[in-house]
Amino acid sequence: MGKEKTHINIVVIGHVDSGKSTSTGHLIYKCGGIDKRTIEKFEKEAAEVRACIFI
């Protein structure tokens, strides 16, 4: 049988443009929820539309 992962629900609140999505995305990445290759793909796509918002 495969290894099961524990699912958790998190609520992030804050003012508009306070970095909620950026912080949450970074947290998911640091915890291993998104691999480096996927992040690199997103960075490339963002650069193509001149919306470089990744840290």
CSV table of N, CA and C in Angstrom, one decimal:
chain,number,residue,atom,x,y,z
A,1,MET,N,0.8,-1.2,0.0
A,1,MET,CA,0.0,0.0,0.0
A,1,MET,C,0.9,1.2,0.0
A,2,GLY,N,0.5,2.3,-0.7
A,2,GLY,CA,1.2,3.5,-0.8
A,2,GLY,C,1.2,4.4,0.5
A,3,LYS,N,2.1,5.2,0.6
A,3,LYS,CA,2.2,6.1,1.7
A,3,LYS,C,1.1,7.2,1.6
A,4,GLU,N,0.3,7.4,2.6
A,4,GLU,CA,-0.8,8.4,2.6
A,4,GLU,C,-0.3,9.7,3.1
A,5,LYS,N,-0.7,10.8,2.5
A,5,LYS,CA,-0.3,12.1,3.0
A,5,LYS,C,-1.5,12.7,3.8
A,6,THR,N,-1.2,13.4,4.9
A,6,THR,CA,-2.2,14.1,5.7
A,6,THR,C,-2.6,15.4,5.0
A,7,HIS,N,-3.9,15.6,4.9
A,7,HIS,CA,-4.4,16.8,4.3
A,7,HIS,C,-4.8,17.8,5.4
A,8,ILE,N,-4.4,19.0,5.2
A,8,ILE,CA,-4.8,20.1,6.1
A,8,ILE,C,-5.5,21.2,5.3
A,9,ASN,N,-6.3,21.9,6.0
A,9,ASN,CA,-6.9,23.1,5.4
A,9,ASN,C,-6.3,24.3,6.2
A,10,ILE,N,-5.9,25.3,5.4
A,10,ILE,CA,-5.3,26.5,5.9
A,10,ILE,C,-6.1,27.7,5.4
A,11,VAL,N,-6.3,28.7,6.2
A,11,VAL,CA,-7.0,30.0,5.8
A,11,VAL,C,-6.0,31.1,5.9
A,12,VAL,N,-5.8,31.9,4.9
A,12,VAL,CA,-4.9,33.0,4.9
A,12,VAL,C,-5.7,34.3,4.7
A,13,ILE,N,-5.6,35.2,5.6
A,13,ILE,CA,-6.4,36.4,5.4
A,13,ILE,C,-5.4,37.6,5.5
A,14,GLY,N,-5.8,38.7,4.8
A,14,GLY,CA,-5.0,39.9,4.9
A,14,GLY,C,-5.6,40.9,3.9
A,15,HIS,N,-5.0,42.1,3.9
A,15,HIS,CA,-5.4,43.2,3.1
A,15,HIS,C,-5.1,42.9,1.6
A,16,VAL,N,-5.7,43.6,0.7
A,16,VAL,CA,-5.4,43.5,-0.7
A,16,VAL,C,-3.9,43.8,-1.0
A,17,ASP,N,-3.3,43.0,-1.8
A,17,ASP,CA,-1.9,43.2,-2.2
A,17,ASP,C,-0.9,43.1,-1.0
A,18,SER,N,-1.3,42.3,0.0
A,18,SER,CA,-0.3,42.1,1.1
A,18,SER,C,0.6,40.9,1.0
A,19,GLY,N,0.4,40.2,-0.1
A,19,GLY,CA,1.3,39.0,-0.4
A,19,GLY,C,0.8,37.7,0.0
A,20,LYS,N,-0.5,37.6,0.2
A,20,LYS,CA,-1.1,36.3,0.6
A,20,LYS,C,-0.8,35.1,-0.3
A,21,SER,N,-1.1,35.3,-1.6
A,21,SER,CA,-0.9,34.3,-2.6
A,21,SER,C,0.6,34.0,-2.7
A,22,THR,N,1.5,35.0,-2.8
A,22,THR,CA,2.9,34.8,-2.9
A,22,THR,C,3.4,34.0,-1.7
A,23,SER,N,3.0,34.4,-0.5
A,23,SER,CA,3.5,33.7,0.7
A,23,SER,C,3.0,32.2,0.8
A,24,THR,N,1.7,32.0,0.4
A,24,THR,CA,1.1,30.7,0.4
A,24,THR,C,1.8,29.8,-0.6
A,25,GLY,N,2.1,30.3,-1.8
A,25,GLY,CA,2.8,29.6,-2.8
A,25,GLY,C,4.2,29.2,-2.4
A,26,HIS,N,4.9,30.1,-1.8
A,26,HIS,CA,6.2,29.9,-1.3
A,26,HIS,C,6.2,28.8,-0.2
A,27,LEU,N,5.3,28.9,0.7
A,27,LEU,CA,5.1,27.9,1.7
A,27,LEU,C,4.9,26.5,1.1
A,28,ILE,N,4.0,26.4,0.2
A,28,ILE,CA,3.7,25.1,-0.5
A,28,ILE,C,5.0,24.6,-1.2
A,29,TYR,N,5.7,25.4,-1.8
A,29,TYR,CA,6.9,25.0,-2.5
A,29,TYR,C,8.0,24.5,-1.5
A,30,LYS,N,8.2,25.3,-0.4
A,30,LYS,CA,9.2,24.9,0.6
A,30,LYS,C,8.8,23.6,1.3
A,31,CYS,N,7.5,23.3,1.4
A,31,CYS,CA,7.1,22.1,2.0
A,31,CYS,C,7.1,20.9,1.1
A,32,GLY,N,7.5,21.1,-0.2
A,32,GLY,CA,7.5,20.0,-1.1
A,32,GLY,C,6.3,19.8,-1.9
A,33,GLY,N,5.3,20.7,-1.9
A,33,GLY,CA,4.1,20.5,-2.6
A,33,GLY,C,4.2,20.8,-4.1
A,34,ILE,N,5.2,21.6,-4.4
A,34,ILE,CA,5.4,21.9,-5.8
A,34,ILE,C,6.9,21.7,-6.1
A,35,ASP,N,7.2,20.9,-7.2
A,35,ASP,CA,8.6,20.6,-7.5
A,35,ASP,C,9.3,21.8,-8.2
A,36,LYS,N,10.6,21.8,-8.1
A,36,LYS,CA,11.4,22.9,-8.7
A,36,LYS,C,11.2,23.0,-10.2
A,37,ARG,N,11.0,22.0,-10.9
A,37,ARG,CA,10.7,22.0,-12.4
A,37,ARG,C,9.4,22.8,-12.7
A,38,THR,N,8.4,22.6,-11.9
A,38,THR,CA,7.1,23.2,-12.1
A,38,THR,C,7.3,24.7,-11.8
A,39,ILE,N,8.0,25.1,-10.8
A,39,ILE,CA,8.3,26.5,-10.5
A,39,ILE,C,9.0,27.2,-11.6
A,40,GLU,N,10.0,26.5,-12.2
A,40,GLU,CA,10.8,27.0,-13.3
A,40,GLU,C,9.9,27.2,-14.5
A,41,LYS,N,9.0,26.3,-14.7
A,41,LYS,CA,8.0,26.5,-15.8
A,41,LYS,C,7.2,27.7,-15.6
A,42,PHE,N,6.7,27.9,-14.4
A,42,PHE,CA,5.8,29.1,-14.1
A,42,PHE,C,6.7,30.4,-14.3
A,43,GLU,N,7.9,30.4,-13.8
A,43,GLU,CA,8.8,31.5,-13.9
A,43,GLU,C,9.0,31.9,-15.4
A,44,LYS,N,9.2,30.9,-16.2
A,44,LYS,CA,9.4,31.1,-17.7
A,44,LYS,C,8.1,31.7,-18.3
A,45,GLU,N,7.0,31.2,-18.0
A,45,GLU,CA,5.7,31.7,-18.5
A,45,GLU,C,5.5,33.1,-18.0
A,46,ALA,N,5.8,33.4,-16.8
A,46,ALA,CA,5.6,34.8,-16.2
A,46,ALA,C,6.5,35.7,-16.9
A,47,ALA,N,7.7,35.3,-17.2
A,47,ALA,CA,8.7,36.2,-17.9
A,47,ALA,C,8.2,36.5,-19.3
A,48,GLU,N,7.6,35.5,-19.9
A,48,GLU,CA,7.1,35.7,-21.3
A,48,GLU,C,6.0,36.8,-21.4
A,49,VAL,N,5.2,36.9,-20.3
A,49,VAL,CA,4.1,37.9,-20.3
A,49,VAL,C,4.5,39.2,-19.5
A,50,ARG,N,5.8,39.2,-19.1
A,50,ARG,CA,6.4,40.4,-18.4
A,50,ARG,C,5.6,40.6,-17.0
A,51,ALA,N,5.3,39.5,-16.4
A,51,ALA,CA,4.7,39.5,-15.1
A,51,ALA,C,5.5,38.8,-14.1
A,52,CYS,N,6.8,39.2,-13.9
A,52,CYS,CA,7.7,38.4,-13.0
A,52,CYS,C,7.4,38.7,-11.6
A,53,ILE,N,6.5,37.9,-11.0
A,53,ILE,CA,6.1,38.1,-9.6
A,53,ILE,C,6.7,37.1,-8.7
A,54,PHE,N,7.5,36.2,-9.2
A,54,PHE,CA,8.1,35.1,-8.4
A,54,PHE,C,9.3,35.6,-7.7
A,55,ILE,N,9.5,35.1,-6.5
A,55,ILE,CA,10.7,35.5,-5.7
A,55,ILE,C,11.7,34.4,-5.8
